[in-house]
């Protein structure tokens, strides 16, 4: 069974927690897009771990993590994360694999990212990690890949070409600090030397793994609404965070993927600029942000919070082909009464939209249409099964299921590993046996 996990909102849905629950049954954990703009937080035995590049499931012993060709890699960040895993006793040389086709982030990418945000109008609120500029180079066919770090002559030539292109642009955007080609070359050759034991032909590696019956878990970073094609363009990241990215970003064919699991928070959040139709007013914002600890795992920025948006979730279920969804952070809503769910958008011309509009101009003119449910005003953090939840919380989840059209297979009610339980939807949609008889 090979499963793709995707964020079904704007990222930060709590995928790390869901992945952690699923990992036990998996052999290889695969990242297929994004870079260290992502941040997965996992709490084990009261200790918090934040991962940016390496799949968080490697905290389970004996698992292998692969960064696929679709990922963009900042070697400094990757090496530091490997050191942290080593300190946890993980045999990193066996556990971490890196595709030789993945693209590499250089200092000029980060500087271009920051300078563009500072200098040009239309700030996106990026994480400033150089993600967009690195993908720009990939598409412009001037990028530098992991395989190139092993060849001094190739690397020197590519760095030279990139500096010739980028330095004038940086200067024009008031970043005048020089970058020395030889120093950069030496630094990246050294990164290449240290990464060499981890570098594999990613396509071949996964092909052989599938051939020997290994089970793959593909971890999507960010979320559907940050997808370069299917999100709120231009307020998106630069990669395909949706399930299709799992194929292009690894070389595994669509026919090898058995299931897609979407992850939604019981409410909605986003970091950075761009539309968030169900955004709370200041009081609720403050309350939910504090209760949900809604601060970015990567940049520490406060996240914007809002009501659950069924239009967004339904869009995500469709473009990803989700078989089921996991709902996280239900406990954050414990004290709220009433609770609202967005079921449609009222456009400026009075039409009721039941799908996410393609361009922001239409969206800006829309008002969310809400349905109101009573709150449950009780603690859900100790629930061990669906039946333990207060009646109001079960009614809320059932309504979400109705609106998004697929079963809820997992509910999480706190950050600890044990605060999550599988529901009946798990068996209905996430096991091969049931799929055949369904
Ligand atoms: P970039 O990916 O750094 O280029 O940032 C583009 C947009 O995606 C910004 O709004 C970021 O805040 C957002 N973003 C990128 N990565 C994440 C993530 O892992 N979670 C939530 N938002 C993200």
Short mmCIF file of C-alpha atoms and ligand atoms in Angstrom, two decimals:
data_model
loop_
_atom_site.label_atom_id
_atom_site.label_comp_id
_atom_site.label_asym_id
_atom_site.label_seq_id
_atom_site.Cartn_x
_atom_site.Cartn_y
_atom_site.Cartn_z
CA UNK A 1 0.00 0.00 0.00
CA UNK A 2 1.52 3.32 -1.09
CA UNK A 3 -0.08 6.44 0.33
CA UNK A 4 0.22 10.13 -0.44
CA UNK A 5 -0.50 12.57 2.39
CA UNK A 6 -1.43 16.08 1.39
CA UNK A 7 -2.43 19.25 3.15
CA UNK A 8 -5.97 20.14 2.13
CA UNK A 9 -5.83 23.82 3.18
CA UNK A 10 -2.97 26.37 3.24
CA UNK A 11 -0.36 24.16 4.89
CA UNK A 12 0.29 23.60 8.60
CA UNK A 13 -2.67 21.22 8.84
CA UNK A 14 -0.77 18.97 11.23
CA UNK A 15 0.45 16.53 8.58
CA UNK A 16 3.47 15.66 10.74
CA UNK A 17 1.19 14.18 13.38
CA UNK A 18 -0.81 12.16 10.85
CA UNK A 19 2.35 10.94 9.17
CA UNK A 20 3.66 9.88 12.55
CA UNK A 21 0.56 7.74 13.12
CA UNK A 22 0.84 6.15 9.66
CA UNK A 23 4.58 5.59 9.61
CA UNK A 24 4.55 2.38 11.62
CA UNK A 25 3.13 0.51 8.61
CA UNK A 26 5.45 2.12 6.07
CA UNK A 27 9.02 1.47 4.94
CA UNK A 28 10.10 4.53 2.99
CA UNK A 29 9.02 8.12 3.62
CA UNK A 30 9.31 10.32 0.58
CA UNK A 31 9.30 14.12 0.21
CA UNK A 32 8.39 15.15 -3.32
CA UNK A 33 8.34 18.97 -3.43
CA UNK A 34 9.15 22.12 -1.52
CA UNK A 35 12.17 22.57 0.64
CA UNK A 36 12.94 24.01 4.03
CA UNK A 37 10.00 26.39 3.72
CA UNK A 38 8.11 23.48 5.32
CA UNK A 39 8.14 22.63 8.97
CA UNK A 40 6.70 19.51 10.56
CA UNK A 41 6.40 19.45 14.33
CA UNK A 42 6.20 16.10 16.11
CA UNK A 43 6.01 15.64 19.87
CA UNK A 44 7.44 12.36 21.18
CA UNK A 45 7.67 11.62 24.91
CA UNK A 46 7.06 15.27 25.66
CA UNK A 47 9.92 16.40 23.42
CA UNK A 48 9.20 18.54 20.40
CA UNK A 49 10.95 17.91 17.08
CA UNK A 50 10.75 20.25 14.12
CA UNK A 51 11.78 18.99 10.69
CA UNK A 52 12.12 21.15 7.63
CA UNK A 53 13.52 18.82 4.99
CA UNK A 54 13.92 15.33 6.35
CA UNK A 55 10.70 13.31 6.60
CA UNK A 56 9.57 13.46 10.21
CA UNK A 57 8.77 9.73 10.25
CA UNK A 58 12.47 8.96 10.60
CA UNK A 59 11.99 9.28 14.35
CA UNK A 60 10.62 5.74 14.04
CA UNK A 61 13.53 3.30 14.03
CA UNK A 62 14.40 1.45 10.83
CA UNK A 63 12.66 3.77 8.37
CA UNK A 64 14.25 5.26 5.28
CA UNK A 65 13.59 8.83 4.14
CA UNK A 66 14.10 9.99 0.56
CA UNK A 67 14.16 13.54 -0.75
CA UNK A 68 12.89 13.17 -4.31
CA UNK A 69 13.88 15.03 -7.47
CA UNK A 70 11.05 17.53 -6.94
CA UNK A 71 12.50 18.84 -3.67
CA UNK A 72 14.80 21.87 -3.49
CA UNK A 73 17.60 21.33 -1.02
CA UNK A 74 19.57 23.77 1.08
CA UNK A 75 22.56 21.54 1.92
CA UNK A 76 23.44 23.47 5.04
CA UNK A 77 19.96 22.88 6.47
CA UNK A 78 19.94 19.24 5.43
CA UNK A 79 23.32 18.52 7.02
CA UNK A 80 22.24 20.22 10.26
CA UNK A 81 19.04 18.13 10.38
CA UNK A 82 21.05 14.98 9.84
CA UNK A 83 23.27 15.93 12.77
CA UNK A 84 20.18 16.31 14.93
CA UNK A 85 18.92 12.87 13.93
CA UNK A 86 22.35 11.40 14.66
CA UNK A 87 22.14 12.85 18.14
CA UNK A 88 18.87 10.89 18.52
CA UNK A 89 20.73 7.67 17.68
CA UNK A 90 19.41 7.31 14.11
CA UNK A 91 21.94 5.73 11.73
CA UNK A 92 21.65 8.59 9.30
CA UNK A 93 23.89 7.06 6.61
CA UNK A 94 21.31 4.31 6.11
CA UNK A 95 18.21 6.34 6.85
CA UNK A 96 18.53 9.44 4.66
CA UNK A 97 18.63 9.25 0.86
CA UNK A 98 18.75 12.19 -1.53
CA UNK A 99 17.86 12.11 -5.21
CA UNK A 100 20.75 13.15 -7.45
CA UNK A 101 18.23 15.11 -9.55
CA UNK A 102 17.00 17.36 -6.73
CA UNK A 103 17.88 21.02 -7.19
CA UNK A 104 20.18 22.86 -4.80
CA UNK A 105 19.52 26.16 -3.04
CA UNK A 106 22.41 28.65 -3.16
CA UNK A 107 22.89 31.85 -1.14
CA UNK A 108 21.88 33.93 -4.16
CA UNK A 109 18.47 32.22 -4.15
CA UNK A 110 17.82 33.28 -0.58
CA UNK A 111 19.06 36.79 -1.26
CA UNK A 112 16.90 37.11 -4.38
CA UNK A 113 13.89 35.88 -2.41
CA UNK A 114 14.44 38.46 0.35
CA UNK A 115 15.43 41.31 -1.98
CA UNK A 116 12.39 40.82 -4.21
CA UNK A 117 10.07 40.83 -1.21
CA UNK A 118 11.72 43.96 0.18
CA UNK A 119 12.11 45.89 -3.04
CA UNK A 120 9.26 45.08 -5.42
CA UNK A 121 5.57 45.83 -4.85
CA UNK A 122 3.18 42.89 -4.32
CA UNK A 123 4.84 41.15 -1.39
CA UNK A 124 3.90 37.47 -1.09
CA UNK A 125 5.11 36.92 2.44
CA UNK A 126 7.46 34.09 1.46
CA UNK A 127 9.50 32.21 4.03
CA UNK A 128 12.65 33.82 2.58
CA UNK A 129 14.37 30.45 2.15
CA UNK A 130 15.12 30.89 -1.56
CA UNK A 131 12.47 28.39 -2.63
CA UNK A 132 10.89 30.41 -5.46
CA UNK A 133 14.19 31.54 -7.03
CA UNK A 134 15.55 27.97 -6.93
CA UNK A 135 12.47 26.63 -8.75
CA UNK A 136 12.77 29.54 -11.19
CA UNK A 137 16.25 28.31 -12.08
CA UNK A 138 15.00 24.76 -12.46
CA UNK A 139 12.36 25.85 -14.96
CA UNK A 140 14.77 28.26 -16.68
CA UNK A 141 17.17 25.29 -17.06
CA UNK A 142 20.04 26.95 -15.26
CA UNK A 143 19.61 25.15 -11.94
CA UNK A 144 22.30 23.17 -10.16
CA UNK A 145 21.40 19.66 -9.08
CA UNK A 146 22.73 17.43 -6.32
CA UNK A 147 24.62 15.32 -8.91
CA UNK A 148 26.53 18.44 -10.02
CA UNK A 149 28.06 18.86 -6.57
CA UNK A 150 30.38 15.92 -7.30
CA UNK A 151 31.98 17.55 -10.36
CA UNK A 152 34.16 20.59 -9.71
CA UNK A 153 34.39 21.62 -13.38
CA UNK A 154 30.62 21.43 -13.99
CA UNK A 155 29.86 23.17 -10.72
CA UNK A 156 32.36 25.99 -11.35
CA UNK A 157 30.88 26.69 -14.75
CA UNK A 158 27.29 26.69 -13.48
CA UNK A 159 28.04 28.91 -10.50
CA UNK A 160 29.83 31.35 -12.76
CA UNK A 161 26.89 31.51 -15.15
CA UNK A 162 24.42 32.01 -12.34
CA UNK A 163 26.44 34.74 -10.66
CA UNK A 164 26.71 36.59 -13.98
CA UNK A 165 22.94 36.54 -14.20
CA UNK A 166 22.02 37.15 -10.58
CA UNK A 167 24.46 39.71 -9.25
CA UNK A 168 23.24 42.59 -11.47
CA UNK A 169 19.68 41.80 -10.44
CA UNK A 170 20.60 41.78 -6.76
CA UNK A 171 22.41 45.08 -7.14
CA UNK A 172 19.38 46.57 -8.86
CA UNK A 173 17.33 45.49 -5.84
CA UNK A 174 19.78 47.17 -3.47
CA UNK A 175 21.59 44.05 -2.31
CA UNK A 176 25.19 44.92 -3.04
CA UNK A 177 27.07 42.36 -0.96
CA UNK A 178 29.46 40.50 -3.28
CA UNK A 179 29.49 36.71 -3.69
CA UNK A 180 32.80 35.04 -4.42
CA UNK A 181 32.69 32.28 -7.02
CA UNK A 182 35.65 30.36 -5.63
CA UNK A 183 34.43 30.49 -2.04
CA UNK A 184 31.01 29.29 -3.18
CA UNK A 185 32.57 26.53 -5.23
CA UNK A 186 34.68 25.30 -2.29
CA UNK A 187 31.72 25.45 0.08
CA UNK A 188 29.36 23.51 -2.21
CA UNK A 189 32.00 20.92 -3.14
CA UNK A 190 32.39 20.30 0.56
CA UNK A 191 28.60 19.96 0.95
CA UNK A 192 28.69 17.53 -1.97
CA UNK A 193 31.40 15.49 -0.29
CA UNK A 194 29.41 15.26 2.94
CA UNK A 195 26.16 14.42 1.16
CA UNK A 196 27.75 11.83 -1.16
CA UNK A 197 26.96 8.78 1.04
CA UNK A 198 23.26 9.70 0.84
CA UNK A 199 22.95 10.41 -2.87
CA UNK A 200 21.00 7.92 -4.97
CA UNK A 201 19.35 7.74 -8.35
CA UNK A 202 15.94 8.46 -6.85
CA UNK A 203 13.89 6.91 -9.64
CA UNK A 204 15.86 3.68 -9.56
CA UNK A 205 15.90 3.59 -5.77
CA UNK A 206 12.11 3.76 -5.56
CA UNK A 207 11.65 1.40 -8.48
CA UNK A 208 13.69 -1.25 -6.70
CA UNK A 209 11.95 -0.55 -3.41
CA UNK A 210 8.53 -1.03 -5.01
CA UNK A 211 9.80 -4.16 -6.74
CA UNK A 212 10.73 -5.68 -3.40
CA UNK A 213 7.35 -4.88 -1.87
CA UNK A 214 8.36 -1.87 0.21
CA UNK A 215 5.54 0.48 1.24
CA UNK A 216 5.94 4.15 0.41
CA UNK A 217 4.51 7.13 2.23
CA UNK A 218 4.69 10.36 0.23
CA UNK A 219 4.67 13.46 2.44
CA UNK A 220 3.31 16.53 0.74
CA UNK A 221 4.68 19.77 2.13
CA UNK A 222 2.61 23.00 2.33
CA UNK A 223 -0.99 22.50 1.21
CA UNK A 224 -3.38 22.42 -1.73
CA UNK A 225 -4.17 26.15 -1.60
CA UNK A 226 -0.44 26.91 -1.78
CA UNK A 227 -0.01 24.71 -4.89
CA UNK A 228 1.49 26.66 -7.78
CA UNK A 229 -1.36 25.58 -10.11
CA UNK A 230 -4.33 24.85 -7.86
CA UNK A 231 -3.85 27.34 -5.05
CA UNK A 232 -4.59 31.03 -4.57
CA UNK A 233 -2.13 32.20 -7.24
CA UNK A 234 0.03 34.27 -6.94
CA UNK A 235 -0.09 33.80 -3.15
CA UNK A 236 1.25 30.29 -3.37
CA UNK A 237 4.52 28.43 -3.13
CA UNK A 238 6.49 27.44 -6.24
CA UNK A 239 5.80 23.72 -6.42
CA UNK A 240 2.95 21.24 -6.84
CA UNK A 241 2.00 20.47 -3.28
CA UNK A 242 -0.99 18.43 -4.51
CA UNK A 243 -0.92 14.65 -4.96
CA UNK A 244 0.12 14.82 -8.62
CA UNK A 245 3.43 16.25 -7.43
CA UNK A 246 4.18 12.89 -5.81
CA UNK A 247 4.63 11.41 -9.29
CA UNK A 248 6.54 14.20 -10.99
CA UNK A 249 8.60 14.83 -7.87
CA UNK A 250 9.80 11.24 -7.51
CA UNK A 251 9.41 9.39 -10.81
CA UNK A 252 6.91 6.96 -9.27
CA UNK A 253 4.02 6.45 -11.73
CA UNK A 254 0.42 7.30 -10.77
CA UNK A 255 -0.54 3.63 -11.08
CA UNK A 256 1.77 2.80 -8.15
CA UNK A 257 -0.17 5.03 -5.78
CA UNK A 258 -2.95 3.27 -3.88
CA UNK A 259 -4.41 5.91 -1.63
CA UNK A 260 -4.43 9.66 -1.06
CA UNK A 261 -5.14 11.01 2.39
CA UNK A 262 -5.93 14.70 2.88
CA UNK A 263 -5.30 16.48 6.15
CA UNK A 264 -7.48 19.35 7.37
CA UNK A 265 -7.46 21.32 10.55
CA UNK A 266 -10.86 21.59 12.26
CA UNK A 267 -10.61 25.28 11.36
CA UNK A 268 -8.43 27.11 8.81
CA UNK A 269 -5.08 28.89 8.97
CA UNK A 270 -2.59 30.46 6.60
CA UNK A 271 0.75 32.25 6.92
CA UNK A 272 1.85 35.07 4.68
CA UNK A 273 -0.19 37.25 2.35
CA UNK A 274 -3.17 36.30 0.20
CA UNK A 275 -6.86 35.55 0.57
CA UNK A 276 -8.36 33.69 3.52
CA UNK A 277 -12.12 34.06 2.99
CA UNK A 278 -13.20 32.81 6.42
CA UNK A 279 -10.66 34.83 8.44
CA UNK A 280 -11.71 35.58 12.04
CA UNK A 281 -12.13 39.06 13.46
CA UNK A 282 -9.51 40.21 16.00
CA UNK A 283 -11.01 38.66 19.18
CA UNK A 284 -11.51 35.15 17.87
CA UNK A 285 -8.22 35.39 16.02
CA UNK A 286 -6.40 36.07 19.24
CA UNK A 287 -8.17 33.28 21.11
CA UNK A 288 -7.70 30.55 18.53
CA UNK A 289 -4.13 31.57 17.73
CA UNK A 290 -3.24 31.27 21.41
CA UNK A 291 -5.11 28.02 22.01
CA UNK A 292 -3.89 26.42 18.77
CA UNK A 293 -0.35 27.79 19.15
CA UNK A 294 -0.68 29.11 15.64
CA UNK A 295 2.79 30.36 14.94
CA UNK A 296 4.78 29.16 11.90
CA UNK A 297 7.14 26.23 12.56
CA UNK A 298 9.63 27.70 10.10
CA UNK A 299 9.49 31.46 10.53
CA UNK A 300 7.66 31.84 13.85
CA UNK A 301 5.21 34.24 12.17
CA UNK A 302 1.69 34.34 13.66
CA UNK A 303 -0.72 32.36 11.50
CA UNK A 304 -3.97 33.90 10.34
CA UNK A 305 -6.94 31.82 11.52
CA UNK A 306 -10.54 31.39 10.35
CA UNK A 307 -13.57 29.10 10.28
CA UNK A 308 -13.50 25.76 8.49
CA UNK A 309 -14.02 26.36 4.78
CA UNK A 310 -15.79 23.45 3.12
CA UNK A 311 -15.30 25.01 -0.33
CA UNK A 312 -11.55 24.81 0.13
CA UNK A 313 -11.69 21.28 1.53
CA UNK A 314 -13.93 20.07 -1.30
CA UNK A 315 -11.60 21.60 -3.89
CA UNK A 316 -8.71 19.79 -2.21
CA UNK A 317 -10.53 16.46 -2.09
CA UNK A 318 -11.13 16.70 -5.82
CA UNK A 319 -7.74 17.90 -7.11
CA UNK A 320 -5.89 15.43 -4.90
CA UNK A 321 -8.34 12.56 -5.28
CA UNK A 322 -8.49 12.13 -1.51
CA UNK A 323 -9.92 8.78 -0.40
CA UNK A 324 -10.40 10.10 3.12
CA UNK A 325 -9.35 13.00 5.32
CA UNK A 326 -7.79 13.32 8.75
CA UNK A 327 -9.06 16.15 10.96
CA UNK A 328 -6.53 17.69 13.34
CA UNK A 329 -6.70 20.09 16.27
CA UNK A 330 -10.36 19.47 17.03
CA UNK A 331 -9.61 20.32 20.69
CA UNK A 332 -8.84 23.94 19.73
CA UNK A 333 -12.58 24.45 19.14
CA UNK A 334 -13.58 22.92 22.52
CA UNK A 335 -14.64 26.21 24.12
CA UNK A 336 -16.20 27.90 21.10
CA UNK A 337 -19.94 28.33 20.91
CA UNK A 338 -21.42 28.61 18.34
CA UNK A 339 -19.18 27.20 15.61
CA UNK A 340 -19.45 28.17 11.99
CA UNK A 341 -18.66 26.34 8.76
CA UNK A 342 -18.37 28.05 5.41
CA UNK A 343 -20.52 26.21 2.88
CA UNK A 344 -20.38 28.58 -0.09
CA UNK A 345 -19.32 32.02 -1.33
CA UNK A 346 -21.82 34.71 -2.27
CA UNK A 347 -20.35 36.52 -5.29
CA UNK A 348 -20.71 40.28 -5.77
CA UNK A 349 -23.42 39.67 -8.40
CA UNK A 350 -25.47 37.60 -5.94
CA UNK A 351 -24.57 34.17 -7.35
CA UNK A 352 -23.81 31.42 -4.85
CA UNK A 353 -20.48 29.79 -5.71
CA UNK A 354 -19.95 26.26 -4.53
CA UNK A 355 -16.45 26.00 -5.90
CA UNK A 356 -13.26 27.95 -5.41
CA UNK A 357 -12.97 30.77 -8.00
CA UNK A 358 -9.86 30.69 -10.19
CA UNK A 359 -8.88 34.30 -9.87
CA UNK A 360 -8.62 36.55 -6.91
CA UNK A 361 -10.70 39.40 -8.29
CA UNK A 362 -13.85 37.29 -8.14
CA UNK A 363 -12.86 35.91 -4.75
CA UNK A 364 -12.31 39.39 -3.32
CA UNK A 365 -15.91 40.27 -4.16
CA UNK A 366 -17.24 37.16 -2.38
CA UNK A 367 -18.76 36.87 1.08
CA UNK A 368 -18.58 33.48 2.80
CA UNK A 369 -21.94 31.84 3.50
CA UNK A 370 -21.95 30.17 6.90
CA UNK A 371 -23.84 27.41 8.59
CA UNK A 372 -23.92 27.60 12.39
CA UNK A 373 -23.62 24.63 14.74
CA UNK A 374 -23.74 24.60 18.54
CA UNK A 375 -20.38 24.23 20.26
CA UNK A 376 -19.75 21.25 22.58
CA UNK A 377 -18.00 23.17 25.37
CA UNK A 378 -16.17 20.14 26.69
CA UNK A 379 -12.63 18.82 26.63
CA UNK A 380 -11.89 16.45 23.74
CA UNK A 381 -8.18 16.02 24.54
CA UNK A 382 -8.67 12.75 26.41
CA UNK A 383 -10.89 11.02 23.81
CA UNK A 384 -9.49 7.67 22.78
CA UNK A 385 -12.16 6.81 20.23
CA UNK A 386 -14.79 8.55 18.19
CA UNK A 387 -17.48 7.44 20.66
CA UNK A 388 -15.70 9.29 23.48
CA UNK A 389 -16.24 12.65 21.78
CA UNK A 390 -19.07 14.88 23.02
CA UNK A 391 -22.19 14.66 20.91
CA UNK A 392 -21.67 18.18 19.53
CA UNK A 393 -18.16 17.36 18.34
CA UNK A 394 -19.41 14.24 16.60
CA UNK A 395 -22.16 16.27 14.92
CA UNK A 396 -19.53 18.77 13.74
CA UNK A 397 -17.36 16.03 12.26
CA UNK A 398 -20.34 14.34 10.60
CA UNK A 399 -21.30 17.64 9.01
CA UNK A 400 -17.76 18.13 7.71
CA UNK A 401 -17.87 14.63 6.23
CA UNK A 402 -21.16 15.41 4.48
CA UNK A 403 -19.84 18.65 3.08
CA UNK A 404 -16.51 17.38 1.81
CA UNK A 405 -17.84 14.08 0.52
CA UNK A 406 -15.28 11.60 1.88
CA UNK A 407 -14.98 9.85 5.25
CA UNK A 408 -12.97 11.21 8.13
CA UNK A 409 -10.48 8.46 8.92
CA UNK A 410 -8.47 9.97 11.75
CA UNK A 411 -9.16 12.62 14.38
CA UNK A 412 -6.48 14.35 16.37
CA UNK A 413 -7.30 16.21 19.58
CA UNK A 414 -3.91 17.39 20.81
CA UNK A 415 -0.24 17.50 19.96
CA UNK A 416 0.81 14.32 21.79
CA UNK A 417 1.27 11.12 19.83
CA UNK A 418 -1.50 9.34 21.74
CA UNK A 419 -4.04 12.13 21.16
CA UNK A 420 -5.28 10.71 17.85
CA UNK A 421 -7.68 7.93 16.97
CA UNK A 422 -8.74 6.15 13.82
CA UNK A 423 -12.42 6.15 12.92
CA UNK A 424 -14.54 3.78 10.93
CA UNK A 425 -13.56 5.77 7.83
CA UNK A 426 -10.05 4.37 8.21
CA UNK A 427 -11.18 0.86 7.47
CA UNK A 428 -13.63 2.02 4.81
CA UNK A 429 -11.05 3.86 2.77
CA UNK A 430 -7.53 3.18 3.89
CA UNK A 431 -7.08 -0.55 3.85
CA UNK A 432 -6.60 -2.55 0.72
CA UNK A 433 -8.98 -5.32 1.80
CA UNK A 434 -11.92 -2.98 2.13
CA UNK A 435 -11.08 -1.22 -1.07
CA UNK A 436 -11.42 -4.44 -3.02
CA UNK A 437 -14.77 -5.32 -1.50
CA UNK A 438 -16.10 -1.74 -1.58
P1 LIG B 1 7.68 30.28 -0.19
O1 LIG B 1 7.28 28.84 -0.24
O2 LIG B 1 8.74 30.55 0.86
O3 LIG B 1 8.02 30.85 -1.52
O4 LIG B 1 6.42 31.13 0.33
C1 LIG B 1 5.25 31.28 -0.46
C2 LIG B 1 4.00 31.24 0.41
O5 LIG B 1 3.83 29.93 0.93
C3 LIG B 1 4.05 32.16 1.63
O6 LIG B 1 2.75 32.64 1.89
C4 LIG B 1 4.47 31.23 2.76
O7 LIG B 1 4.04 31.69 4.02
C5 LIG B 1 3.74 29.98 2.36
N1 LIG B 1 4.36 28.75 2.86
C6 LIG B 1 5.48 28.13 2.40
N2 LIG B 1 5.72 27.02 3.09
C7 LIG B 1 4.74 26.90 4.00
C8 LIG B 1 4.41 25.89 4.96
O8 LIG B 1 5.08 24.88 5.13
N3 LIG B 1 3.29 26.14 5.70
C9 LIG B 1 2.50 27.23 5.51
N4 LIG B 1 2.76 28.17 4.61
C10 LIG B 1 3.87 28.00 3.85
#
